[in-house]
Amino acid sequence: DSGIEILENILRDWANLKPVIHRGKTKIDEYNQGYAATMTLAGIAQFYAVYYDSFSFNASERSAVDQYLRNWLITEFFSKTGYGKCNLSRIEKDFKTRDRNFDTDYCGSNRWRMALGATYLGLRLEDELLFRAGNRHVFWATSAIDRDGIYMPWARKGAMALSYQRQLPEVLTFLADAYESVG
């Protein structure tokens, strides 16, 4: 309950603020802020969807928080946070050659978190547009799996690949449960 209360206060404050502007002394600072914001807000959105009835918002607060998270999950594009982009037609080549113009986070952990947050909250709110945003994130992330079944963004991480790869069964299980709930 105390954890929910803390998140209630955070979400209440965020819902009343203007959009976050990533500021930093360098591009890497802005990138890191964008990465952290995406991971944090998407994770909170999924938690909020699962424990929705445990949050004690009045009607106007509930509406503001729902709209804030909905709008963020639908409109937040990774290019705003400094991410490069996946060229899906060249994905294997770009990953294997370690193309410097390619950013693994565009199709990596953040993309999976956005998929979970948007899918779960879309189902909770019965919001088709938000659910579709989740599907869009799933499409981008699964498109980064090569023809041999290797998830390239995490395989590219070398020695750290195993610590990342362990996330995939968890994420896919969460998504399978969400999709199963709607047939």
PDB file of C-alpha atoms in Angstrom:
ATOM      1  CA  ASP A   1       0.000   0.000   0.000  1.00  0.00           C
ATOM      2  CA  SER A   2       2.799   2.458   0.783  1.00  0.00           C
ATOM      3  CA  GLY A   3       4.333   1.767  -2.647  1.00  0.00           C
ATOM      4  CA  ILE A   4       1.021   2.459  -4.362  1.00  0.00           C
ATOM      5  CA  GLU A   5       0.689   5.686  -2.405  1.00  0.00           C
ATOM      6  CA  ILE A   6       4.106   6.863  -3.582  1.00  0.00           C
ATOM      7  CA  LEU A   7       3.219   6.077  -7.196  1.00  0.00           C
ATOM      8  CA  GLU A   8      -0.144   7.833  -6.785  1.00  0.00           C
ATOM      9  CA  ASN A   9       1.662  11.005  -5.759  1.00  0.00           C
ATOM     10  CA  ILE A  10       4.151  10.725  -8.621  1.00  0.00           C
ATOM     11  CA  LEU A  11       1.474  10.038 -11.224  1.00  0.00           C
ATOM     12  CA  ARG A  12      -0.761  12.804  -9.875  1.00  0.00           C
ATOM     13  CA  ASP A  13       2.114  15.290 -10.198  1.00  0.00           C
ATOM     14  CA  TRP A  14       3.223  14.074 -13.631  1.00  0.00           C
ATOM     15  CA  ALA A  15      -0.324  14.193 -15.005  1.00  0.00           C
ATOM     16  CA  ASN A  16      -0.482  17.910 -14.135  1.00  0.00           C
ATOM     17  CA  LEU A  17       2.852  18.796 -15.738  1.00  0.00           C
ATOM     18  CA  LYS A  18       3.675  19.705 -19.286  1.00  0.00           C
ATOM     19  CA  PRO A  19       5.622  17.174 -21.355  1.00  0.00           C
ATOM     20  CA  VAL A  20       9.114  16.340 -20.167  1.00  0.00           C
ATOM     21  CA  ILE A  21      11.897  18.057 -22.074  1.00  0.00           C
ATOM     22  CA  HIS A  22      15.160  16.172 -22.031  1.00  0.00           C
ATOM     23  CA  ARG A  23      17.900  18.628 -21.196  1.00  0.00           C
ATOM     24  CA  GLY A  24      21.544  17.907 -20.857  1.00  0.00           C
ATOM     25  CA  LYS A  25      24.915  19.469 -21.341  1.00  0.00           C
ATOM     26  CA  THR A  26      25.660  16.880 -24.022  1.00  0.00           C
ATOM     27  CA  LYS A  27      23.705  14.705 -26.441  1.00  0.00           C
ATOM     28  CA  ILE A  28      24.616  11.673 -24.336  1.00  0.00           C
ATOM     29  CA  ASP A  29      22.979  13.348 -21.294  1.00  0.00           C
ATOM     30  CA  GLU A  30      19.779  13.853 -23.291  1.00  0.00           C
ATOM     31  CA  TYR A  31      19.962  10.286 -24.574  1.00  0.00           C
ATOM     32  CA  ASN A  32      20.383   8.928 -21.035  1.00  0.00           C
ATOM     33  CA  GLN A  33      17.436  11.005 -19.807  1.00  0.00           C
ATOM     34  CA  GLY A  34      15.309   9.734 -22.688  1.00  0.00           C
ATOM     35  CA  TYR A  35      16.332   6.145 -21.999  1.00  0.00           C
ATOM     36  CA  ALA A  36      15.528   6.465 -18.291  1.00  0.00           C
ATOM     37  CA  ALA A  37      12.194   8.203 -18.941  1.00  0.00           C
ATOM     38  CA  THR A  38      11.098   5.563 -21.427  1.00  0.00           C
ATOM     39  CA  MET A  39      12.049   2.645 -19.187  1.00  0.00           C
ATOM     40  CA  THR A  40      10.519   4.219 -16.080  1.00  0.00           C
ATOM     41  CA  LEU A  41       7.236   5.465 -17.483  1.00  0.00           C
ATOM     42  CA  ALA A  42       6.553   2.326 -19.518  1.00  0.00           C
ATOM     43  CA  GLY A  43       7.213   0.141 -16.463  1.00  0.00           C
ATOM     44  CA  ILE A  44       4.974   2.304 -14.299  1.00  0.00           C
ATOM     45  CA  ALA A  45       2.226   2.155 -16.941  1.00  0.00           C
ATOM     46  CA  GLN A  46       2.286  -1.648 -16.885  1.00  0.00           C
ATOM     47  CA  PHE A  47       2.227  -1.701 -13.064  1.00  0.00           C
ATOM     48  CA  TYR A  48      -0.615   0.835 -13.045  1.00  0.00           C
ATOM     49  CA  ALA A  49      -2.621  -1.312 -15.476  1.00  0.00           C
ATOM     50  CA  VAL A  50      -2.192  -4.458 -13.365  1.00  0.00           C
ATOM     51  CA  TYR A  51      -2.964  -2.754 -10.022  1.00  0.00           C
ATOM     52  CA  TYR A  52      -5.406  -0.220 -11.438  1.00  0.00           C
ATOM     53  CA  ASP A  53      -8.103  -0.817  -8.825  1.00  0.00           C
ATOM     54  CA  SER A  54      -5.603  -0.400  -5.980  1.00  0.00           C
ATOM     55  CA  PHE A  55      -4.920   3.239  -6.880  1.00  0.00           C
ATOM     56  CA  SER A  56      -7.125   5.612  -4.877  1.00  0.00           C
ATOM     57  CA  PHE A  57      -7.678   8.454  -7.332  1.00  0.00           C
ATOM     58  CA  ASN A  58     -10.805  10.553  -7.418  1.00  0.00           C
ATOM     59  CA  ALA A  59     -12.578  10.705 -10.802  1.00  0.00           C
ATOM     60  CA  SER A  60     -10.713  13.766 -12.125  1.00  0.00           C
ATOM     61  CA  GLU A  61      -7.304  12.479 -10.963  1.00  0.00           C
ATOM     62  CA  ARG A  62      -8.010   9.069 -12.513  1.00  0.00           C
ATOM     63  CA  SER A  63      -8.958  10.693 -15.790  1.00  0.00           C
ATOM     64  CA  ALA A  64      -5.847  12.910 -15.784  1.00  0.00           C
ATOM     65  CA  VAL A  65      -3.489  10.000 -15.023  1.00  0.00           C
ATOM     66  CA  ASP A  66      -5.157   7.736 -17.594  1.00  0.00           C
ATOM     67  CA  GLN A  67      -4.885  10.447 -20.258  1.00  0.00           C
ATOM     68  CA  TYR A  68      -1.290  11.316 -19.368  1.00  0.00           C
ATOM     69  CA  LEU A  69      -0.092   7.719 -19.616  1.00  0.00           C
ATOM     70  CA  ARG A  70      -2.232   7.025 -22.674  1.00  0.00           C
ATOM     71  CA  ASN A  71      -0.941  10.051 -24.566  1.00  0.00           C
ATOM     72  CA  TRP A  72       2.659   9.361 -23.597  1.00  0.00           C
ATOM     73  CA  LEU A  73       2.550   5.696 -24.637  1.00  0.00           C
ATOM     74  CA  ILE A  74       0.907   6.517 -27.971  1.00  0.00           C
ATOM     75  CA  THR A  75       2.967   9.530 -28.992  1.00  0.00           C
ATOM     76  CA  GLU A  76       6.398   8.929 -27.461  1.00  0.00           C
ATOM     77  CA  PHE A  77       8.668   8.167 -30.373  1.00  0.00           C
ATOM     78  CA  PHE A  78      12.191   7.060 -29.690  1.00  0.00           C
ATOM     79  CA  SER A  79      13.644   9.561 -32.137  1.00  0.00           C
ATOM     80  CA  LYS A  80      12.635  12.288 -29.672  1.00  0.00           C
ATOM     81  CA  THR A  81      15.030  10.828 -27.141  1.00  0.00           C
ATOM     82  CA  GLY A  82      18.052  10.614 -29.418  1.00  0.00           C
ATOM     83  CA  TYR A  83      17.710   6.992 -30.442  1.00  0.00           C
ATOM     84  CA  GLY A  84      18.860   5.881 -33.852  1.00  0.00           C
ATOM     85  CA  LYS A  85      16.501   3.772 -35.869  1.00  0.00           C
ATOM     86  CA  CYS A  86      16.217   0.151 -36.937  1.00  0.00           C
ATOM     87  CA  ASN A  87      16.353  -0.400 -40.666  1.00  0.00           C
ATOM     88  CA  LEU A  88      14.411  -3.654 -40.658  1.00  0.00           C
ATOM     89  CA  SER A  89      15.469  -4.572 -44.175  1.00  0.00           C
ATOM     90  CA  ARG A  90      19.151  -4.470 -43.103  1.00  0.00           C
ATOM     91  CA  ILE A  91      18.854  -5.507 -39.490  1.00  0.00           C
ATOM     92  CA  GLU A  92      21.149  -8.537 -39.608  1.00  0.00           C
ATOM     93  CA  LYS A  93      23.841  -6.661 -41.511  1.00  0.00           C
ATOM     94  CA  ASP A  94      23.630  -3.582 -39.267  1.00  0.00           C
ATOM     95  CA  PHE A  95      23.898  -5.650 -36.096  1.00  0.00           C
ATOM     96  CA  LYS A  96      26.636  -7.919 -37.318  1.00  0.00           C
ATOM     97  CA  THR A  97      28.775  -5.075 -38.679  1.00  0.00           C
ATOM     98  CA  ARG A  98      28.097  -2.973 -35.579  1.00  0.00           C
ATOM     99  CA  ASP A  99      26.940  -0.056 -37.711  1.00  0.00           C
ATOM    100  CA  ARG A 100      27.560   3.063 -35.634  1.00  0.00           C
ATOM    101  CA  ASN A 101      24.388   4.729 -36.958  1.00  0.00           C
ATOM    102  CA  PHE A 102      22.299   1.976 -35.431  1.00  0.00           C
ATOM    103  CA  ASP A 103      21.107   2.154 -31.857  1.00  0.00           C
ATOM    104  CA  THR A 104      20.223  -1.171 -30.270  1.00  0.00           C
ATOM    105  CA  ASP A 105      17.881   0.497 -27.772  1.00  0.00           C
ATOM    106  CA  TYR A 106      15.494   1.480 -30.554  1.00  0.00           C
ATOM    107  CA  CYS A 107      14.483  -2.183 -30.830  1.00  0.00           C
ATOM    108  CA  GLY A 108      15.710  -3.362 -27.415  1.00  0.00           C
ATOM    109  CA  SER A 109      14.677  -3.175 -23.774  1.00  0.00           C
ATOM    110  CA  ASN A 110      12.829   0.114 -24.074  1.00  0.00           C
ATOM    111  CA  ARG A 111      10.793  -1.120 -26.997  1.00  0.00           C
ATOM    112  CA  TRP A 112       9.722  -4.208 -25.016  1.00  0.00           C
ATOM    113  CA  ARG A 113       8.785  -2.050 -21.995  1.00  0.00           C
ATOM    114  CA  MET A 114       6.742   0.286 -24.194  1.00  0.00           C
ATOM    115  CA  ALA A 115       5.026  -2.769 -25.706  1.00  0.00           C
ATOM    116  CA  LEU A 116       4.083  -4.091 -22.275  1.00  0.00           C
ATOM    117  CA  GLY A 117       2.976  -0.728 -20.891  1.00  0.00           C
ATOM    118  CA  ALA A 118       0.808   0.186 -23.883  1.00  0.00           C
ATOM    119  CA  THR A 119      -0.648  -3.308 -24.325  1.00  0.00           C
ATOM    120  CA  TYR A 120      -1.578  -3.763 -20.677  1.00  0.00           C
ATOM    121  CA  LEU A 121      -2.944  -0.252 -20.187  1.00  0.00           C
ATOM    122  CA  GLY A 122      -4.773  -0.439 -23.515  1.00  0.00           C
ATOM    123  CA  LEU A 123      -6.511  -3.596 -22.323  1.00  0.00           C
ATOM    124  CA  ARG A 124      -7.258  -2.116 -18.891  1.00  0.00           C
ATOM    125  CA  LEU A 125      -8.761   1.059 -20.353  1.00  0.00           C
ATOM    126  CA  GLU A 126     -10.396  -0.803 -23.256  1.00  0.00           C
ATOM    127  CA  ASP A 127      -8.602   1.677 -25.510  1.00  0.00           C
ATOM    128  CA  GLU A 128      -8.027   0.292 -28.994  1.00  0.00           C
ATOM    129  CA  LEU A 129      -5.620   3.051 -30.063  1.00  0.00           C
ATOM    130  CA  LEU A 130      -3.425   2.468 -27.022  1.00  0.00           C
ATOM    131  CA  PHE A 131      -3.563  -1.312 -27.552  1.00  0.00           C
ATOM    132  CA  ARG A 132      -2.483  -0.764 -31.169  1.00  0.00           C
ATOM    133  CA  ALA A 133       0.441   1.343 -29.968  1.00  0.00           C
ATOM    134  CA  GLY A 134       1.512  -1.638 -27.867  1.00  0.00           C
ATOM    135  CA  ASN A 135       1.244  -3.859 -30.935  1.00  0.00           C
ATOM    136  CA  ARG A 136       3.392  -1.393 -32.901  1.00  0.00           C
ATOM    137  CA  HIS A 137       6.114  -1.688 -30.262  1.00  0.00           C
ATOM    138  CA  VAL A 138       5.829  -5.498 -30.340  1.00  0.00           C
ATOM    139  CA  PHE A 139       6.213  -5.404 -34.136  1.00  0.00           C
ATOM    140  CA  TRP A 140       9.406  -3.348 -33.953  1.00  0.00           C
ATOM    141  CA  ALA A 141      10.914  -5.502 -31.235  1.00  0.00           C
ATOM    142  CA  THR A 142      10.080  -8.857 -32.808  1.00  0.00           C
ATOM    143  CA  SER A 143      11.311  -7.621 -36.183  1.00  0.00           C
ATOM    144  CA  ALA A 144      14.776  -7.505 -34.647  1.00  0.00           C
ATOM    145  CA  ILE A 145      14.827 -11.304 -34.406  1.00  0.00           C
ATOM    146  CA  ASP A 146      16.954 -12.658 -37.239  1.00  0.00           C
ATOM    147  CA  ARG A 147      16.127 -15.651 -39.461  1.00  0.00           C
ATOM    148  CA  ASP A 148      17.986 -17.951 -37.036  1.00  0.00           C
ATOM    149  CA  GLY A 149      15.773 -16.851 -34.134  1.00  0.00           C
ATOM    150  CA  ILE A 150      18.446 -14.667 -32.533  1.00  0.00           C
ATOM    151  CA  TYR A 151      17.302 -11.412 -30.972  1.00  0.00           C
ATOM    152  CA  MET A 152      19.962  -9.177 -32.448  1.00  0.00           C
ATOM    153  CA  PRO A 153      19.866  -6.132 -30.110  1.00  0.00           C
ATOM    154  CA  TRP A 154      20.820  -8.253 -27.116  1.00  0.00           C
ATOM    155  CA  ALA A 155      23.047 -10.743 -28.935  1.00  0.00           C
ATOM    156  CA  ARG A 156      25.164  -7.780 -30.011  1.00  0.00           C
ATOM    157  CA  LYS A 157      25.958  -6.957 -26.384  1.00  0.00           C
ATOM    158  CA  GLY A 158      28.651  -9.617 -26.222  1.00  0.00           C
ATOM    159  CA  ALA A 159      29.383 -10.831 -22.697  1.00  0.00           C
ATOM    160  CA  MET A 160      26.314  -9.011 -21.354  1.00  0.00           C
ATOM    161  CA  ALA A 161      24.001 -10.830 -23.795  1.00  0.00           C
ATOM    162  CA  LEU A 162      22.948 -13.531 -21.336  1.00  0.00           C
ATOM    163  CA  SER A 163      21.817 -11.059 -18.690  1.00  0.00           C
ATOM    164  CA  TYR A 164      19.675  -9.332 -21.313  1.00  0.00           C
ATOM    165  CA  GLN A 165      18.476 -12.503 -23.015  1.00  0.00           C
ATOM    166  CA  ARG A 166      16.908 -13.797 -19.798  1.00  0.00           C
ATOM    167  CA  GLN A 167      14.338 -10.975 -20.120  1.00  0.00           C
ATOM    168  CA  LEU A 168      12.902 -12.289 -23.376  1.00  0.00           C
ATOM    169  CA  PRO A 169      10.928 -15.283 -22.006  1.00  0.00           C
ATOM    170  CA  GLU A 170       9.478 -13.032 -19.294  1.00  0.00           C
ATOM    171  CA  VAL A 171       8.413 -10.317 -21.731  1.00  0.00           C
ATOM    172  CA  LEU A 172       6.971 -12.806 -24.203  1.00  0.00           C
ATOM    173  CA  THR A 173       5.064 -14.559 -21.395  1.00  0.00           C
ATOM    174  CA  PHE A 174       3.535 -11.254 -20.247  1.00  0.00           C
ATOM    175  CA  LEU A 175       2.529 -10.478 -23.828  1.00  0.00           C
ATOM    176  CA  ALA A 176       1.130 -13.989 -24.388  1.00  0.00           C
ATOM    177  CA  ASP A 177      -1.012 -13.620 -21.258  1.00  0.00           C
ATOM    178  CA  ALA A 178      -2.252 -10.213 -22.419  1.00  0.00           C
ATOM    179  CA  TYR A 179      -3.105 -11.457 -25.915  1.00  0.00           C
ATOM    180  CA  GLU A 180      -4.694 -14.634 -24.588  1.00  0.00           C
ATOM    181  CA  SER A 181      -7.078 -12.489 -22.525  1.00  0.00           C
ATOM    182  CA  VAL A 182      -8.570 -11.106 -25.762  1.00  0.00           C
ATOM    183  CA  GLY A 183      -8.368 -14.329 -27.759  1.00  0.00           C
TER     184      GLY A 183
END
